[in-house]
Short mmCIF file of N, CA and C in Angstrom, two decimals:
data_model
loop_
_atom_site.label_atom_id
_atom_site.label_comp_id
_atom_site.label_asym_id
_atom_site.label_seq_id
_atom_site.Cartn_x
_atom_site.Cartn_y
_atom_site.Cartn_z
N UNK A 1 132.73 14.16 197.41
CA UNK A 1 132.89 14.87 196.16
C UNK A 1 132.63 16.35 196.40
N UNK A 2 133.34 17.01 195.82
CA UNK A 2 133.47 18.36 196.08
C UNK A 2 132.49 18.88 195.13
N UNK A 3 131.28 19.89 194.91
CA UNK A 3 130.92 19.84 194.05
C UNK A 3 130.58 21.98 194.10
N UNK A 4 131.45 22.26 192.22
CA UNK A 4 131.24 23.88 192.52
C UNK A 4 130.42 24.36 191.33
N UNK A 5 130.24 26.00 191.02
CA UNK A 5 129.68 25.97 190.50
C UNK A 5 130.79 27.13 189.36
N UNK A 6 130.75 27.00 187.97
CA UNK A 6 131.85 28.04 187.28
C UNK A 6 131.31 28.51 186.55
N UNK A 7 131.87 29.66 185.85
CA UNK A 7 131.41 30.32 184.52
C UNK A 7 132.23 30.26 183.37
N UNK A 8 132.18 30.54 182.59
CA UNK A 8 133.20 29.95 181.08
C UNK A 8 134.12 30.86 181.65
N UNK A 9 135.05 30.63 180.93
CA UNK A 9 136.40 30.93 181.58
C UNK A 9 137.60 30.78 182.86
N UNK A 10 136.60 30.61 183.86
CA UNK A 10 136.98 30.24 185.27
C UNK A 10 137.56 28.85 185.27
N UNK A 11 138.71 28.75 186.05
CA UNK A 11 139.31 27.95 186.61
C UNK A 11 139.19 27.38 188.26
N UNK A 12 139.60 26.00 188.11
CA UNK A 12 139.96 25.34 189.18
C UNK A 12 141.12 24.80 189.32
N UNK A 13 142.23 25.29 190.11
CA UNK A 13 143.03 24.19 190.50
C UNK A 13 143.01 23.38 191.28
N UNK A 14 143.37 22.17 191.03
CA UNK A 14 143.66 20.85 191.95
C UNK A 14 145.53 20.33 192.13
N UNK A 15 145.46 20.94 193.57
CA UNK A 15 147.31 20.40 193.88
C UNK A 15 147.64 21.67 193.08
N UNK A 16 149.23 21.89 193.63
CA UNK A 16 150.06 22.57 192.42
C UNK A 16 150.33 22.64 190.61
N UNK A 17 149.41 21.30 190.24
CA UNK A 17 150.31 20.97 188.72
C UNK A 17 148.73 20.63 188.38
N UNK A 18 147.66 20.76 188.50
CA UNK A 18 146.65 20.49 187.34
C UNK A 18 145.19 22.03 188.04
N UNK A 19 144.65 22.20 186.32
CA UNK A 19 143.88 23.36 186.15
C UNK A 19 143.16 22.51 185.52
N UNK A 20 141.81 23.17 185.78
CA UNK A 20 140.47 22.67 185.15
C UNK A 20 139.72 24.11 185.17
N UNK A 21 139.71 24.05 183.72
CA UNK A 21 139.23 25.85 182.56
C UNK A 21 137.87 25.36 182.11
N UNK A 22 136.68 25.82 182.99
CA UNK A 22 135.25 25.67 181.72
C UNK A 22 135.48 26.68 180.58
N UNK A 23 135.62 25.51 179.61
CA UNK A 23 135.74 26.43 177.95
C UNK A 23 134.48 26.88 177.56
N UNK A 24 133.57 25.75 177.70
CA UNK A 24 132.11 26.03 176.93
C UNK A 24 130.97 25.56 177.51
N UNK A 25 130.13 26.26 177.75
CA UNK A 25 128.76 25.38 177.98
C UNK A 25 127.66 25.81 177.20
N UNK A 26 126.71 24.41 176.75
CA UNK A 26 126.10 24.67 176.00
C UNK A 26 124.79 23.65 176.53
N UNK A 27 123.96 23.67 175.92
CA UNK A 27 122.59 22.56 176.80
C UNK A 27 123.07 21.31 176.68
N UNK A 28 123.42 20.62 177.30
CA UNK A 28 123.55 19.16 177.88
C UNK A 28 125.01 19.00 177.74
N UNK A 29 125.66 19.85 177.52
CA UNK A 29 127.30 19.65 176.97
C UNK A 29 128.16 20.83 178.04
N UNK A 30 129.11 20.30 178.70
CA UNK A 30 130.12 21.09 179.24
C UNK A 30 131.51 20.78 178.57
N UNK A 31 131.96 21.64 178.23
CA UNK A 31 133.24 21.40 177.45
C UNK A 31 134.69 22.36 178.43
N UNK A 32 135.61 21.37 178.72
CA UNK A 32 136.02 21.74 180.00
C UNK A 32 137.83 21.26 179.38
N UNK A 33 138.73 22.11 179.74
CA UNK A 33 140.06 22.22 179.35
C UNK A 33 140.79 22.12 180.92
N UNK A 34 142.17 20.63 180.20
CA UNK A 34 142.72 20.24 181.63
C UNK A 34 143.88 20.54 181.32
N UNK A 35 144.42 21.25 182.30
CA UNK A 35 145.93 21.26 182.16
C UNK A 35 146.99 20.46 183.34
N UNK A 36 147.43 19.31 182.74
CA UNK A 36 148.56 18.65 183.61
C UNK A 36 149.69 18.07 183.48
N UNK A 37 151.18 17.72 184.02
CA UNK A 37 152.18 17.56 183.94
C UNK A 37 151.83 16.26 183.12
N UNK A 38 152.85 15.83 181.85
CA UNK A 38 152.94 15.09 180.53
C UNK A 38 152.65 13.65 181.34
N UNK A 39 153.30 13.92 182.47
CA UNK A 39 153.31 12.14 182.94
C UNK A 39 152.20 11.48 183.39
N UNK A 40 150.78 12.29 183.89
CA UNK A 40 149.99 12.34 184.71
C UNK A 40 149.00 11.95 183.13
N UNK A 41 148.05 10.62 183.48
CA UNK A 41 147.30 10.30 182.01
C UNK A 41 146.25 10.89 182.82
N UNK A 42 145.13 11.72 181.68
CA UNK A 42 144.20 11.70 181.61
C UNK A 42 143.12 11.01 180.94
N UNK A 43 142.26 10.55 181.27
CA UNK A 43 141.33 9.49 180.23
C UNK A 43 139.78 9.69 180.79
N UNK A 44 139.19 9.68 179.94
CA UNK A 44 137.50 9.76 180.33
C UNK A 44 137.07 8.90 180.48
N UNK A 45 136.02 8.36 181.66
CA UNK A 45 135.73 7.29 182.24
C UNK A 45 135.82 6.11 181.31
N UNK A 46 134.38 6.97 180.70
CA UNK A 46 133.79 5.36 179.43
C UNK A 46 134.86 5.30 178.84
N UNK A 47 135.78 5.21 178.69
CA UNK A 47 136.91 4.77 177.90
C UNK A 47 137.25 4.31 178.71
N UNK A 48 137.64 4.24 179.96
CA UNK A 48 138.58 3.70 180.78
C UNK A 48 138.20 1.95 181.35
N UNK A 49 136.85 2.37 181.26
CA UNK A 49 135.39 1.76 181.61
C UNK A 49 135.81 0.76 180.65
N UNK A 50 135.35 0.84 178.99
CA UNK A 50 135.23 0.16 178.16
C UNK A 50 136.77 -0.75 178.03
N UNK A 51 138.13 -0.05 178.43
CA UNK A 51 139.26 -1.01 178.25
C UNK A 51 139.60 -1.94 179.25
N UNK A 52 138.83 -1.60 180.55
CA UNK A 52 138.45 -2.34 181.22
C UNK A 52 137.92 -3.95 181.04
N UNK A 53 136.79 -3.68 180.21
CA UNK A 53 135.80 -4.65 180.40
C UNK A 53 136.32 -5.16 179.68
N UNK A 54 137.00 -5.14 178.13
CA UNK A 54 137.80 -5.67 177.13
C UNK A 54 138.84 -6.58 177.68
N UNK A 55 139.24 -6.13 178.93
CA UNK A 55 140.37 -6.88 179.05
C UNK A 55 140.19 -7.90 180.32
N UNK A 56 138.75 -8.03 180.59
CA UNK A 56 138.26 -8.87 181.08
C UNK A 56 137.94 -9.89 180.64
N UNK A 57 137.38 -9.42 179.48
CA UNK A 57 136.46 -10.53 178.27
C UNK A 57 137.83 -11.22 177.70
N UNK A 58 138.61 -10.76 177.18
CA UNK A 58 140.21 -11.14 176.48
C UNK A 58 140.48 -12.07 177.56
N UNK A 59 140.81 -12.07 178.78
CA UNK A 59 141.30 -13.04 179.64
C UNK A 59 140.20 -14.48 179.72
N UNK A 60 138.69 -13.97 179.73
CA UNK A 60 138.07 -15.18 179.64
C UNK A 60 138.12 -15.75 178.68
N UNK A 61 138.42 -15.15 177.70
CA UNK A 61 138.29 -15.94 176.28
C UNK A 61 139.77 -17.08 176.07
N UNK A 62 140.92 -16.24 176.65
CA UNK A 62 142.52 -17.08 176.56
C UNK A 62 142.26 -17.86 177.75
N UNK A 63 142.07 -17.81 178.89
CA UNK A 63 141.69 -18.69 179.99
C UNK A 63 141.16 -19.87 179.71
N UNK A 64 140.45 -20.24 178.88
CA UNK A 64 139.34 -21.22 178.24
C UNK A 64 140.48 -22.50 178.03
#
């Protein structure tokens, strides 16, 4: 893991086609703007996390 350090406003690019803009920081909160091509999903873990596990539980439950 690459790990840097930014100031509001500053950017990171990753590859040619995605930017990562710190918008805001505030105490315990980083609020951070992504820019990437329409096709490319972005999703935040615990969400990804949580549809995950849903569709784990859904299969044990029809499996039965």
């Amino acid at each position: 893991m690459l790990v840097l350090s930014r100031k509001v406003g500053q950017r990171i690019q990753i590859g040619d086609q995605i930017v990562v803009t710190v918008v805001r920081v505030t105490p315990g909160v980083v609020r951070i703007g992504i820019e990437a091509p329409d096709h490319m999903a972005i999703v935040r873990e615990e969400i990804k996390l949580d549809h995950t596990e849903r569709s784990s539980e859904d299969r044990l439950f029809h499996d039965r």
